[in-house]
CSV table of C-alpha atoms in Angstrom, one decimal:
chain,number,residue,atom,x,y,z
A,154,MET,CA,89.1,52.1,125.8
A,155,ILE,CA,91.3,54.9,127.2
A,156,ASP,CA,92.6,54.3,130.7
A,157,LEU,CA,91.3,56.8,133.2
A,158,GLY,CA,94.5,56.9,135.2
A,159,ARG,CA,96.5,57.8,132.0
A,160,LEU,CA,94.0,60.6,131.3
A,161,ARG,CA,94.5,61.9,134.8
A,162,ALA,CA,98.2,62.0,134.3
A,163,LEU,CA,97.9,63.9,131.0
A,164,HIS,CA,95.4,66.3,132.6
A,165,ALA,CA,97.8,67.0,135.5
A,166,VAL,CA,100.8,67.7,133.2
A,167,ALA,CA,98.6,70.1,131.1
A,168,GLN,CA,97.4,71.8,134.3
A,169,TYR,CA,100.7,72.1,136.1
A,170,GLY,CA,103.0,72.5,133.1
A,171,SER,CA,105.6,69.8,133.9
A,172,VAL,CA,105.9,66.1,134.6
A,173,ASN,CA,107.7,66.8,137.9
A,174,ARG,CA,104.9,69.1,139.3
A,175,ALA,CA,102.2,66.7,138.0
A,176,ALA,CA,103.9,63.8,139.8
A,177,GLU,CA,104.1,65.8,143.0
A,178,VAL,CA,100.4,66.6,143.0
A,179,LEU,CA,99.4,63.0,142.0
A,180,GLY,CA,101.7,61.4,144.5
A,181,TYR,CA,103.6,59.5,141.8
A,182,THR,CA,107.2,59.5,140.7
A,183,PRO,CA,108.1,61.5,137.5
A,184,SER,CA,109.0,58.3,135.8
A,185,ALA,CA,105.6,56.8,136.5
A,186,VAL,CA,103.9,59.9,135.0
A,187,SER,CA,106.1,59.6,131.9
A,188,GLN,CA,105.2,56.0,131.6
A,189,GLN,CA,101.5,56.8,131.8
A,190,LEU,CA,101.9,59.3,129.0
A,191,ALA,CA,103.9,56.8,126.9
A,192,LYS,CA,101.2,54.2,127.3
A,193,LEU,CA,98.5,56.8,126.4
A,194,GLU,CA,100.4,57.6,123.2
A,195,ARG,CA,100.4,53.9,122.3
A,196,GLU,CA,96.8,53.5,123.3
A,197,THR,CA,95.6,56.4,121.2
A,198,HIS,CA,98.1,56.0,118.3
A,199,THR,CA,98.8,59.8,118.8
A,200,THR,CA,102.0,61.8,119.5
A,201,LEU,CA,101.2,63.6,122.8
A,202,VAL,CA,104.6,64.9,124.0
A,203,GLU,CA,107.6,66.4,122.3
A,204,ARG,CA,111.1,66.9,123.8
A,205,GLN,CA,112.1,70.5,124.4
A,206,GLY,CA,115.5,70.9,126.0
A,207,ARG,CA,115.5,68.8,129.2
A,208,GLY,CA,111.7,68.9,129.5
A,209,ILE,CA,108.7,68.1,127.3
A,210,VAL,CA,105.8,70.1,125.7
A,211,LEU,CA,102.4,68.8,124.9
A,212,THR,CA,101.3,68.6,121.3
A,213,ASP,CA,98.0,70.3,120.1
A,214,ALA,CA,96.4,66.8,120.1
A,215,ALA,CA,97.5,66.3,123.7
A,216,ARG,CA,96.0,69.6,124.8
A,217,GLN,CA,92.7,68.8,123.1
A,218,LEU,CA,92.7,65.4,124.8
A,219,ALA,CA,93.5,67.0,128.1
A,220,ALA,CA,90.5,69.3,127.7
A,221,THR,CA,88.3,66.3,127.2
A,222,ALA,CA,90.0,64.6,130.1
A,223,SER,CA,89.0,67.6,132.3
A,224,ARG,CA,85.4,67.1,131.5
A,225,ILE,CA,85.6,63.3,132.0
A,226,LEU,CA,87.2,63.8,135.4
A,227,GLU,CA,84.5,66.3,136.4
A,228,LEU,CA,81.9,63.6,135.6
A,229,VAL,CA,83.8,61.0,137.6
A,230,GLU,CA,84.0,63.3,140.6
A,231,ASP,CA,80.3,64.1,140.3
A,232,ALA,CA,79.5,60.3,140.3
A,233,GLU,CA,81.7,59.8,143.3
A,234,LEU,CA,80.1,62.7,145.2
A,235,THR,CA,76.6,61.3,144.4
A,236,LEU,CA,77.5,57.8,145.8
A,237,GLU,CA,79.1,59.3,148.9
A,238,GLU,CA,76.1,61.6,149.4
A,239,GLN,CA,73.7,58.6,149.1
A,240,ARG,CA,75.8,56.7,151.7
A,241,GLY,CA,75.6,59.7,154.0
A,242,GLN,CA,78.9,58.9,155.7
A,243,ALA,CA,82.1,60.9,155.8
A,244,ILE,CA,84.6,58.5,154.1
A,245,GLY,CA,87.6,58.6,151.8
A,246,THR,CA,90.5,61.0,151.8
A,247,LEU,CA,90.2,64.6,153.1
A,248,ASN,CA,93.1,66.9,152.5
A,249,ILE,CA,93.2,70.0,154.8
A,250,ALA,CA,95.5,73.0,154.5
A,251,ALA,CA,96.1,75.6,157.3
A,252,PHE,CA,98.5,78.4,157.9
A,253,PRO,CA,100.9,77.8,160.8
A,254,THR,CA,99.1,79.4,163.8
A,255,ALA,CA,95.8,77.8,162.8
A,256,ALA,CA,97.6,74.5,162.5
A,257,ARG,CA,98.9,74.9,166.0
A,258,GLY,CA,96.0,76.7,167.7
A,259,LEU,CA,92.9,75.2,166.0
A,260,LEU,CA,93.7,72.1,164.0
A,261,PRO,CA,94.9,69.7,166.8
A,262,ARG,CA,91.6,70.0,168.6
A,263,ALA,CA,89.5,69.9,165.4
A,264,LEU,CA,91.4,66.9,163.8
A,265,GLY,CA,91.2,64.9,167.0
A,266,ARG,CA,87.4,65.2,167.0
A,267,LEU,CA,87.2,64.7,163.2
A,268,ILE,CA,89.2,61.5,163.3
A,269,ASP,CA,87.6,60.0,166.4
A,270,GLY,CA,84.1,60.6,165.1
A,271,ASN,CA,84.7,59.5,161.5
A,272,PRO,CA,86.7,56.3,161.3
A,273,GLY,CA,86.2,56.0,157.6
A,274,LEU,CA,87.8,59.3,156.9
A,275,ASP,CA,91.5,59.5,156.0
A,276,VAL,CA,92.4,63.0,157.1
A,277,ARG,CA,95.7,64.6,155.9
A,278,LEU,CA,97.1,68.0,156.8
A,279,VAL,CA,99.5,70.3,155.1
A,280,GLU,CA,100.7,73.6,156.5
A,281,THR,CA,100.8,76.5,154.0
A,282,ASP,CA,100.2,80.2,153.5
A,283,PRO,CA,96.6,81.3,152.8
A,284,PHE,CA,97.4,82.5,149.2
A,285,GLU,CA,98.8,79.0,148.2
A,286,ALA,CA,96.0,77.2,150.2
A,287,VAL,CA,93.3,79.0,148.2
A,288,ALA,CA,95.1,78.2,144.9
A,289,ALA,CA,95.4,74.5,146.0
A,290,VAL,CA,91.7,74.3,146.8
A,291,SER,CA,90.8,75.8,143.4
A,292,ARG,CA,93.0,73.2,141.7
A,293,GLY,CA,91.3,70.4,143.6
A,294,GLU,CA,94.5,69.4,145.5
A,295,ILE,CA,93.1,70.5,148.9
A,296,HIS,CA,89.5,69.8,150.0
A,297,VAL,CA,89.2,72.3,152.8
A,298,ALA,CA,91.6,75.2,153.7
A,299,VAL,CA,91.7,77.2,156.9
A,300,VAL,CA,92.7,80.7,155.8
A,301,HIS,CA,92.7,84.3,157.2
A,302,ASP,CA,92.6,87.9,156.1
A,303,TRP,CA,92.6,91.4,157.6
A,304,GLN,CA,90.0,94.1,157.0
A,305,ASN,CA,92.4,96.2,155.0
A,306,ALA,CA,94.0,93.2,153.3
A,307,PRO,CA,91.1,91.0,152.2
A,308,LEU,CA,91.7,87.6,150.7
A,309,ALA,CA,90.1,87.2,147.3
A,310,LEU,CA,88.5,83.9,146.4
A,311,PRO,CA,88.4,82.6,142.8
A,312,GLU,CA,85.1,81.7,141.3
A,313,GLY,CA,83.8,78.3,142.3
A,314,LEU,CA,84.9,78.5,145.9
A,315,SER,CA,82.8,78.9,149.0
A,316,ARG,CA,83.8,80.0,152.5
A,317,VAL,CA,82.4,80.1,156.0
A,318,LYS,CA,83.6,82.3,158.9
A,319,LEU,CA,85.2,80.4,161.8
A,320,GLY,CA,86.0,83.3,164.1
A,321,VAL,CA,87.8,86.6,164.7
A,322,ASP,CA,91.4,86.6,166.1
A,323,PRO,CA,92.6,89.8,167.8
A,324,ALA,CA,96.2,90.9,167.5
A,325,ASP,CA,98.4,92.8,170.0
A,326,VAL,CA,101.7,94.7,169.8
A,327,LEU,CA,104.4,92.8,171.7
A,328,VAL,CA,107.6,94.5,173.0
A,329,PRO,CA,110.6,93.6,175.2
A,330,ALA,CA,110.0,94.4,178.8
A,331,THR,CA,112.7,97.0,178.7
A,332,HIS,CA,111.1,98.8,175.7
A,333,ARG,CA,110.0,102.5,176.1
A,334,LEU,CA,106.4,101.4,175.3
A,335,ALA,CA,106.2,98.5,177.7
A,336,GLY,CA,104.3,100.4,180.4
A,337,LYS,CA,101.7,101.9,178.1
A,338,GLU,CA,98.0,101.1,178.5
A,339,PHE,CA,97.8,101.0,174.7
A,340,VAL,CA,99.6,102.4,171.7
A,341,ARG,CA,98.7,103.8,168.3
A,342,ALA,CA,100.5,103.4,165.0
A,343,GLU,CA,102.1,106.8,165.3
A,344,ASP,CA,103.7,105.7,168.6
A,345,LEU,CA,105.7,103.0,166.6
A,346,VAL,CA,107.6,105.3,164.3
A,347,GLY,CA,111.2,104.2,163.9
A,348,GLU,CA,110.7,100.8,165.5
A,349,ARG,CA,112.4,97.8,164.0
A,350,TRP,CA,109.7,95.3,163.3
A,351,ILE,CA,109.7,91.5,163.4
A,352,CYS,CA,107.2,90.3,160.8
A,353,GLN,CA,106.3,87.4,158.5
A,354,PRO,CA,108.1,87.4,155.1
A,355,ALA,CA,107.1,89.7,152.3
A,356,GLY,CA,104.2,88.2,150.3
A,357,SER,CA,102.4,86.9,153.3
A,358,ILE,CA,99.0,88.4,154.4
A,359,CYS,CA,100.4,89.5,157.8
A,360,HIS,CA,103.3,91.3,156.1
A,361,GLU,CA,100.9,93.0,153.7
A,362,TRP,CA,98.6,94.0,156.6
A,363,LEU,CA,101.4,95.6,158.6
A,364,ILE,CA,102.6,97.6,155.7
A,365,ARG,CA,99.1,98.9,154.8
A,366,THR,CA,98.2,99.7,158.5
A,367,MET,CA,101.4,101.7,159.2
A,368,ARG,CA,101.3,103.5,155.9
A,369,ARG,CA,97.7,104.5,156.5
A,370,ALA,CA,98.9,106.2,159.7
A,371,GLY,CA,101.6,108.0,157.7
A,372,VAL,CA,104.3,105.7,159.0
A,373,GLU,CA,106.7,103.6,156.8
A,374,PRO,CA,107.4,100.5,158.8
A,375,ASN,CA,111.0,99.2,159.1
A,376,VAL,CA,110.7,95.4,158.8
A,377,ALA,CA,114.2,94.5,160.0
A,378,TYR,CA,113.5,90.9,160.9
A,379,SER,CA,111.7,88.6,158.4
A,380,VAL,CA,110.6,85.6,160.5
A,381,ALA,CA,107.8,83.2,159.7
A,382,GLU,CA,107.3,81.4,163.0
A,383,TYR,CA,105.7,83.3,165.9
A,384,GLN,CA,107.6,81.2,168.5
A,385,THR,CA,110.9,82.5,166.9
A,386,GLN,CA,109.5,86.1,167.0
A,387,LEU,CA,108.7,85.6,170.7
A,388,ALA,CA,112.2,84.3,171.4
A,389,MET,CA,113.7,87.4,169.7
A,390,LEU,CA,111.4,89.7,171.7
A,391,ALA,CA,112.4,88.0,174.9
A,392,ASN,CA,116.0,88.9,174.1
A,393,GLY,CA,115.2,92.5,173.6
A,394,ILE,CA,115.1,92.4,169.8
A,395,GLY,CA,112.5,94.4,167.8
A,396,VAL,CA,108.7,94.8,168.2
A,397,GLY,CA,106.0,92.5,166.8
A,398,LEU,CA,102.3,92.3,166.2
A,399,LEU,CA,101.0,88.9,166.9
A,400,PRO,CA,97.5,87.4,166.7
A,401,ARG,CA,96.4,85.5,169.8
A,402,LEU,CA,95.5,82.2,168.0
A,403,GLY,CA,98.4,79.8,168.4
A,404,ARG,CA,100.6,82.4,170.0
A,405,GLY,CA,101.2,80.3,173.1
A,406,THR,CA,102.5,81.4,176.4
A,407,ILE,CA,104.1,84.9,176.5
A,408,PRO,CA,107.7,84.4,177.7
A,409,ASP,CA,109.3,86.3,180.5
A,410,GLY,CA,110.8,89.6,179.2
A,411,VAL,CA,107.9,90.2,176.8
A,412,VAL,CA,105.0,92.6,177.3
A,413,VAL,CA,101.7,92.7,175.5
A,414,VAL,CA,100.5,96.2,174.6
A,415,PRO,CA,97.1,96.6,172.9
A,416,LEU,CA,97.1,98.6,169.7
A,417,GLN,CA,94.3,101.1,169.0
A,418,PRO,CA,92.3,100.9,166.9
A,419,ALA,CA,92.4,97.2,167.8
A,420,PRO,CA,93.3,95.0,164.8
A,421,SER,CA,92.0,91.5,164.2
A,422,ARG,CA,92.0,89.0,161.5
A,423,ARG,CA,89.1,86.8,160.3
A,424,LEU,CA,89.5,83.1,159.9
A,425,TYR,CA,87.6,81.1,157.3
A,426,ALA,CA,87.2,77.6,156.0
A,427,VAL,CA,87.3,77.5,152.2
A,428,TRP,CA,86.2,74.6,149.9
A,429,ARG,CA,85.1,74.0,146.3
A,430,THR,CA,81.4,74.7,146.0
A,431,THR,CA,80.8,71.6,143.9
A,432,THR,CA,81.9,69.4,146.8
A,433,SER,CA,79.4,70.9,149.3
A,434,ARG,CA,77.3,67.7,148.9
A,435,ARG,CA,80.1,65.6,150.2
A,436,PRO,CA,79.4,64.5,153.8
A,437,ALA,CA,83.2,64.7,154.6
A,438,ILE,CA,83.1,68.4,153.7
A,439,SER,CA,80.0,69.2,155.8
A,440,VAL,CA,81.3,67.3,158.9
A,441,THR,CA,84.7,69.0,158.6
A,442,LEU,CA,83.2,72.5,158.4
A,443,GLN,CA,81.0,71.7,161.5
A,444,THR,CA,84.0,70.4,163.4
A,445,LEU,CA,86.1,73.4,162.6
A,446,LYS,CA,83.4,75.8,163.8
A,447,ALA,CA,82.8,73.8,167.0
A,448,ALA,CA,86.6,73.7,167.7
A,449,TRP,CA,87.1,77.4,167.5
A,450,PRO,CA,88.8,78.4,170.9
A,451,GLU,CA,87.0,81.0,173.0
A,452,ARG,CA,90.3,82.3,174.2
A,453,ALA,CA,91.3,83.3,170.7
A,454,THR,CA,88.8,86.2,171.0
A,455,ALA,CA,89.4,87.0,174.6
Protein backbone atom coordinates (compact mmCIF):
# COMPACT_ATOMS: atom_id res chain seq x y z
CA MET A 1 0.00 0.00 0.00
CA ILE A 2 1.32 3.44 -0.92
CA ASP A 3 2.04 5.66 2.06
CA LEU A 4 -0.17 8.79 2.15
CA GLY A 5 2.60 11.00 3.55
CA ARG A 6 4.85 10.11 0.62
CA LEU A 7 2.07 10.91 -1.83
CA ARG A 8 1.64 14.25 -0.10
CA ALA A 9 5.34 14.99 -0.54
CA LEU A 10 5.23 14.10 -4.24
CA HIS A 11 2.10 16.20 -4.75
CA ALA A 12 3.77 19.20 -3.08
CA VAL A 13 6.89 18.92 -5.25
CA ALA A 14 4.71 18.71 -8.37
CA GLN A 15 2.63 21.68 -7.23
CA TYR A 16 5.45 23.99 -6.15
CA GLY A 17 8.15 22.95 -8.57
CA SER A 18 10.99 22.22 -6.16
CA VAL A 19 11.92 20.16 -3.12
CA ASN A 20 12.85 23.29 -1.15
CA ARG A 21 9.52 25.03 -1.74
CA ALA A 22 7.58 21.83 -1.03
CA ALA A 23 9.50 21.38 2.23
CA GLU A 24 8.73 24.96 3.25
CA VAL A 25 5.00 24.49 2.68
CA LEU A 26 4.85 21.08 4.36
CA GLY A 27 6.94 22.16 7.34
CA TYR A 28 9.66 19.56 6.63
CA THR A 29 13.34 19.83 5.82
CA PRO A 30 14.33 19.41 2.15
CA SER A 31 16.20 16.23 3.03
CA ALA A 32 13.04 14.78 4.62
CA VAL A 33 11.06 15.46 1.43
CA SER A 34 13.83 13.87 -0.66
CA GLN A 35 13.76 10.83 1.59
CA GLN A 36 9.99 10.55 1.16
CA LEU A 37 10.41 10.60 -2.62
CA ALA A 38 13.15 7.97 -2.46
CA LYS A 39 10.99 5.70 -0.33
CA LEU A 40 8.06 6.22 -2.71
CA GLU A 41 10.28 5.16 -5.62
CA ARG A 42 11.19 1.94 -3.81
CA GLU A 43 7.58 1.42 -2.78
CA THR A 44 6.25 1.77 -6.33
CA HIS A 45 9.31 0.28 -8.16
CA THR A 46 9.18 3.38 -10.36
CA THR A 47 11.66 6.14 -11.19
CA LEU A 48 9.99 9.34 -10.04
CA VAL A 49 12.77 11.96 -10.09
CA GLU A 50 15.74 12.69 -12.31
CA ARG A 51 18.69 14.94 -11.58
CA GLN A 52 18.91 18.16 -13.58
CA GLY A 53 21.78 20.42 -12.62
CA ARG A 54 21.56 21.05 -8.89
CA GLY A 55 17.87 20.23 -8.76
CA ILE A 56 15.48 17.51 -9.82
CA VAL A 57 12.65 17.10 -12.31
CA LEU A 58 9.72 14.73 -12.04
CA THR A 59 9.34 11.95 -14.58
CA ASP A 60 6.15 11.44 -16.56
CA ALA A 61 5.26 8.57 -14.22
CA ALA A 62 5.71 10.87 -11.23
CA ARG A 63 3.42 13.50 -12.72
CA GLN A 64 0.74 10.92 -13.37
CA LEU A 65 1.08 9.65 -9.80
CA ALA A 66 0.97 13.25 -8.49
CA ALA A 67 -2.31 13.83 -10.35
CA THR A 68 -3.74 10.71 -8.71
CA ALA A 69 -2.36 11.90 -5.35
CA SER A 70 -4.22 15.18 -5.79
CA ARG A 71 -7.54 13.35 -6.09
CA ILE A 72 -6.71 11.11 -3.13
CA LEU A 73 -5.81 14.10 -0.94
CA GLU A 74 -9.08 15.79 -1.89
CA LEU A 75 -10.96 12.69 -0.72
CA VAL A 76 -8.98 12.62 2.53
CA GLU A 77 -9.74 16.29 3.13
CA ASP A 78 -13.44 15.67 2.44
CA ALA A 79 -13.46 12.82 4.96
CA GLU A 80 -11.77 15.01 7.57
CA LEU A 81 -14.26 17.82 6.94
CA THR A 82 -17.18 15.40 7.31
CA LEU A 83 -15.89 14.13 10.65
CA GLU A 84 -15.24 17.65 11.94
CA GLU A 85 -18.67 18.78 10.75
CA GLN A 86 -20.30 15.87 12.61
CA ARG A 87 -18.46 16.73 15.81
CA GLY A 88 -19.62 20.32 15.44
CA GLN A 89 -16.56 21.72 17.20
CA ALA A 90 -13.87 24.08 15.94
CA ILE A 91 -10.74 21.94 16.27
CA GLY A 92 -7.44 21.33 14.54
CA THR A 93 -5.04 23.77 12.93
CA LEU A 94 -6.30 27.04 11.45
CA ASN A 95 -3.84 29.10 9.39
CA ILE A 96 -4.80 32.76 8.99
CA ALA A 97 -3.10 35.33 6.75
CA ALA A 98 -3.53 39.10 6.99
CA PHE A 99 -1.88 42.18 5.55
CA PRO A 100 0.11 44.29 8.06
CA THR A 101 -2.48 46.89 9.12
CA ALA A 102 -5.19 44.25 9.53
CA ALA A 103 -2.73 42.16 11.54
CA ARG A 104 -2.25 45.16 13.81
CA GLY A 105 -5.71 46.77 13.83
CA LEU A 106 -8.06 43.77 13.66
CA LEU A 107 -6.37 40.43 14.32
CA PRO A 108 -5.23 40.89 17.95
CA ARG A 109 -8.82 41.42 19.07
CA ALA A 110 -10.19 38.68 16.80
CA LEU A 111 -7.52 36.11 17.67
CA GLY A 112 -7.97 36.70 21.38
CA ARG A 113 -11.67 35.91 21.14
CA LEU A 114 -11.10 32.98 18.78
CA ILE A 115 -8.48 31.33 21.00
CA ASP A 116 -10.38 31.90 24.26
CA GLY A 117 -13.62 30.51 22.86
CA ASN A 118 -12.17 27.51 21.03
CA PRO A 119 -9.54 25.70 23.11
CA GLY A 120 -9.35 22.85 20.59
CA LEU A 121 -8.27 25.19 17.79
CA ASP A 122 -4.57 25.70 17.02
CA VAL A 123 -4.60 29.19 15.48
CA ARG A 124 -1.57 30.39 13.51
CA LEU A 125 -1.04 33.76 11.82
CA VAL A 126 1.18 34.86 8.96
CA GLU A 127 1.48 38.46 7.77
CA THR A 128 1.49 38.86 3.99
CA ASP A 129 0.22 41.01 1.11
CA PRO A 130 -3.33 40.31 -0.19
CA PHE A 131 -2.11 39.03 -3.57
CA GLU A 132 0.05 36.34 -1.97
CA ALA A 133 -2.58 35.61 0.70
CA VAL A 134 -5.21 34.82 -1.95
CA ALA A 135 -2.77 32.56 -3.79
CA ALA A 136 -1.94 30.75 -0.53
CA VAL A 137 -5.64 30.17 0.21
CA SER A 138 -6.14 28.82 -3.30
CA ARG A 139 -3.22 26.42 -2.80
CA GLY A 140 -4.63 25.26 0.54
CA GLU A 141 -1.72 26.59 2.62
CA ILE A 142 -3.91 29.20 4.35
CA HIS A 143 -7.42 28.49 5.60
CA VAL A 144 -8.69 32.09 5.98
CA ALA A 145 -7.09 35.28 4.65
CA VAL A 146 -7.98 38.86 5.54
CA VAL A 147 -7.47 40.91 2.38
CA HIS A 148 -8.46 44.29 1.00
CA ASP A 149 -9.03 46.12 -2.25
CA TRP A 150 -10.02 49.57 -3.52
CA GLN A 151 -12.92 50.39 -5.83
CA ASN A 152 -10.60 51.23 -8.72
CA ALA A 153 -8.18 48.39 -7.91
CA PRO A 154 -10.38 45.32 -7.25
CA LEU A 155 -8.85 42.09 -6.01
CA ALA A 156 -9.75 39.16 -8.26
CA LEU A 157 -10.47 35.80 -6.65
CA PRO A 158 -9.66 32.49 -8.36
CA GLU A 159 -12.42 29.98 -8.90
CA GLY A 160 -13.16 27.92 -5.81
CA LEU A 161 -12.74 30.73 -3.28
CA SER A 162 -15.47 32.53 -1.31
CA ARG A 163 -15.36 35.84 0.52
CA VAL A 164 -17.37 37.86 3.01
CA LYS A 165 -17.09 41.60 3.57
CA LEU A 166 -15.76 42.63 6.98
CA GLY A 167 -15.96 46.41 6.72
CA VAL A 168 -14.94 49.60 4.95
CA ASP A 169 -11.74 51.42 5.90
CA PRO A 170 -11.54 55.13 4.93
CA ALA A 171 -8.20 56.71 4.05
CA ASP A 172 -6.90 60.26 4.50
CA VAL A 173 -4.04 62.33 3.16
CA LEU A 174 -1.42 62.99 5.84
CA VAL A 175 1.09 65.83 5.56
CA PRO A 176 3.73 67.43 7.79
CA ALA A 177 2.34 70.25 9.95
CA THR A 178 4.52 72.73 8.03
CA HIS A 179 3.14 71.63 4.65
CA ARG A 180 1.30 74.11 2.42
CA LEU A 181 -1.87 71.93 2.59
CA ALA A 182 -1.87 71.41 6.36
CA GLY A 183 -4.55 74.04 6.98
CA LYS A 184 -6.93 72.88 4.27
CA GLU A 185 -10.41 71.57 5.15
CA PHE A 186 -9.94 68.97 2.39
CA VAL A 187 -7.86 68.43 -0.74
CA ARG A 188 -8.46 66.99 -4.19
CA ALA A 189 -6.06 64.97 -6.31
CA GLU A 190 -5.14 68.00 -8.43
CA ASP A 191 -3.98 69.81 -5.25
CA LEU A 192 -1.27 67.16 -4.87
CA VAL A 193 0.54 67.76 -8.16
CA GLY A 194 4.30 67.71 -7.68
CA GLU A 195 4.21 66.17 -4.21
CA ARG A 196 6.74 63.54 -3.19
CA TRP A 197 4.70 60.55 -2.04
CA ILE A 198 5.44 57.98 0.62
CA CYS A 199 3.73 54.76 -0.47
CA GLN A 200 3.81 50.98 -0.21
CA PRO A 201 6.22 49.23 -2.61
CA ALA A 202 5.29 48.68 -6.26
CA GLY A 203 3.18 45.57 -6.75
CA SER A 204 1.07 46.16 -3.65
CA ILE A 205 -2.64 47.03 -3.85
CA CYS A 206 -2.11 50.40 -2.11
CA HIS A 207 0.59 51.40 -4.59
CA GLU A 208 -1.60 50.37 -7.51
CA TRP A 209 -4.53 52.34 -6.07
CA LEU A 210 -2.47 55.53 -5.66
CA ILE A 211 -1.14 55.36 -9.22
CA ARG A 212 -4.62 54.77 -10.69
CA THR A 213 -6.30 57.46 -8.58
CA MET A 214 -3.79 60.18 -9.39
CA ARG A 215 -3.62 59.30 -13.07
CA ARG A 216 -7.41 59.42 -13.32
CA ALA A 217 -7.15 63.02 -12.11
CA GLY A 218 -4.53 63.72 -14.76
CA VAL A 219 -1.66 63.63 -12.29
CA GLU A 220 1.40 61.37 -12.50
CA PRO A 221 2.35 60.66 -8.86
CA ASN A 222 5.98 60.95 -7.81
CA VAL A 223 6.52 58.01 -5.43
CA ALA A 224 9.81 59.10 -3.90
CA TYR A 225 9.72 56.88 -0.80
CA SER A 226 8.77 53.21 -1.05
CA VAL A 227 7.91 52.21 2.53
CA ALA A 228 5.83 49.19 3.57
CA GLU A 229 5.12 49.99 7.24
CA TYR A 230 2.68 52.77 8.11
CA GLN A 231 4.52 53.51 11.34
CA THR A 232 7.64 54.27 9.31
CA GLN A 233 5.61 56.47 6.99
CA LEU A 234 4.27 58.39 10.00
CA ALA A 235 7.78 58.85 11.37
CA MET A 236 8.91 60.30 8.04
CA LEU A 237 5.92 62.64 7.89
CA ALA A 238 6.61 63.82 11.44
CA ASN A 239 10.07 64.84 10.27
CA GLY A 240 8.73 66.89 7.38
CA ILE A 241 9.27 64.28 4.66
CA GLY A 242 6.76 63.66 1.86
CA VAL A 243 3.00 63.21 1.88
CA GLY A 244 1.08 59.98 2.40
CA LEU A 245 -2.35 58.45 2.07
CA LEU A 246 -3.06 56.15 5.01
CA PRO A 247 -6.15 54.09 5.82
CA ARG A 248 -7.42 54.37 9.39
CA LEU A 249 -7.33 50.70 10.37
CA GLY A 250 -4.12 49.97 12.23
CA ARG A 251 -2.83 53.51 11.64
CA GLY A 252 -2.39 54.18 15.33
CA THR A 253 -1.92 57.55 17.01
CA ILE A 254 -1.02 60.44 14.72
CA PRO A 255 2.30 61.85 15.98
CA ASP A 256 2.95 65.51 16.67
CA GLY A 257 3.96 67.32 13.54
CA VAL A 258 1.57 65.39 11.27
CA VAL A 259 -1.80 66.69 10.05
CA VAL A 260 -4.70 64.68 8.64
CA VAL A 261 -6.35 66.29 5.59
CA PRO A 262 -9.40 64.52 4.08
CA LEU A 263 -9.20 63.74 0.37
CA GLN A 264 -12.26 64.41 -1.83
CA PRO A 265 -13.75 62.28 -3.23
CA ALA A 266 -13.18 60.30 -0.04
CA PRO A 267 -11.29 57.06 -0.77
CA SER A 268 -11.80 53.84 1.16
CA ARG A 269 -10.75 50.25 0.93
CA ARG A 270 -12.92 47.20 1.50
CA LEU A 271 -11.80 44.38 3.75
CA TYR A 272 -12.81 40.77 3.17
CA ALA A 273 -12.22 37.36 4.65
CA VAL A 274 -11.42 34.78 1.97
CA TRP A 275 -11.51 30.98 2.22
CA ARG A 276 -11.82 27.92 0.02
CA THR A 277 -15.48 27.23 -0.70
CA THR A 278 -15.07 23.50 -0.12
CA THR A 279 -14.08 24.14 3.51
CA SER A 280 -17.22 26.13 4.34
CA ARG A 281 -18.60 23.09 6.20
CA ARG A 282 -15.73 23.17 8.65
CA PRO A 283 -16.80 24.60 12.05
CA ALA A 284 -13.38 26.24 12.44
CA ILE A 285 -14.00 28.26 9.29
CA SER A 286 -17.49 29.42 10.25
CA VAL A 287 -16.47 30.43 13.79
CA THR A 288 -13.45 32.31 12.43
CA LEU A 289 -15.57 34.26 9.97
CA GLN A 290 -18.08 35.13 12.69
CA THR A 291 -15.30 36.25 15.02
CA LEU A 292 -13.64 38.43 12.39
CA LYS A 293 -16.92 40.19 11.58
CA ALA A 294 -17.71 40.73 15.28
CA ALA A 295 -14.22 42.13 15.93
CA TRP A 296 -14.39 44.81 13.22
CA PRO A 297 -13.58 48.10 15.01
CA GLU A 298 -16.17 50.86 14.74
CA ARG A 299 -13.42 53.46 14.85
CA ALA A 300 -12.06 52.16 11.53
CA THR A 301 -15.07 53.67 9.78
CA ALA A 302 -15.27 56.80 11.90
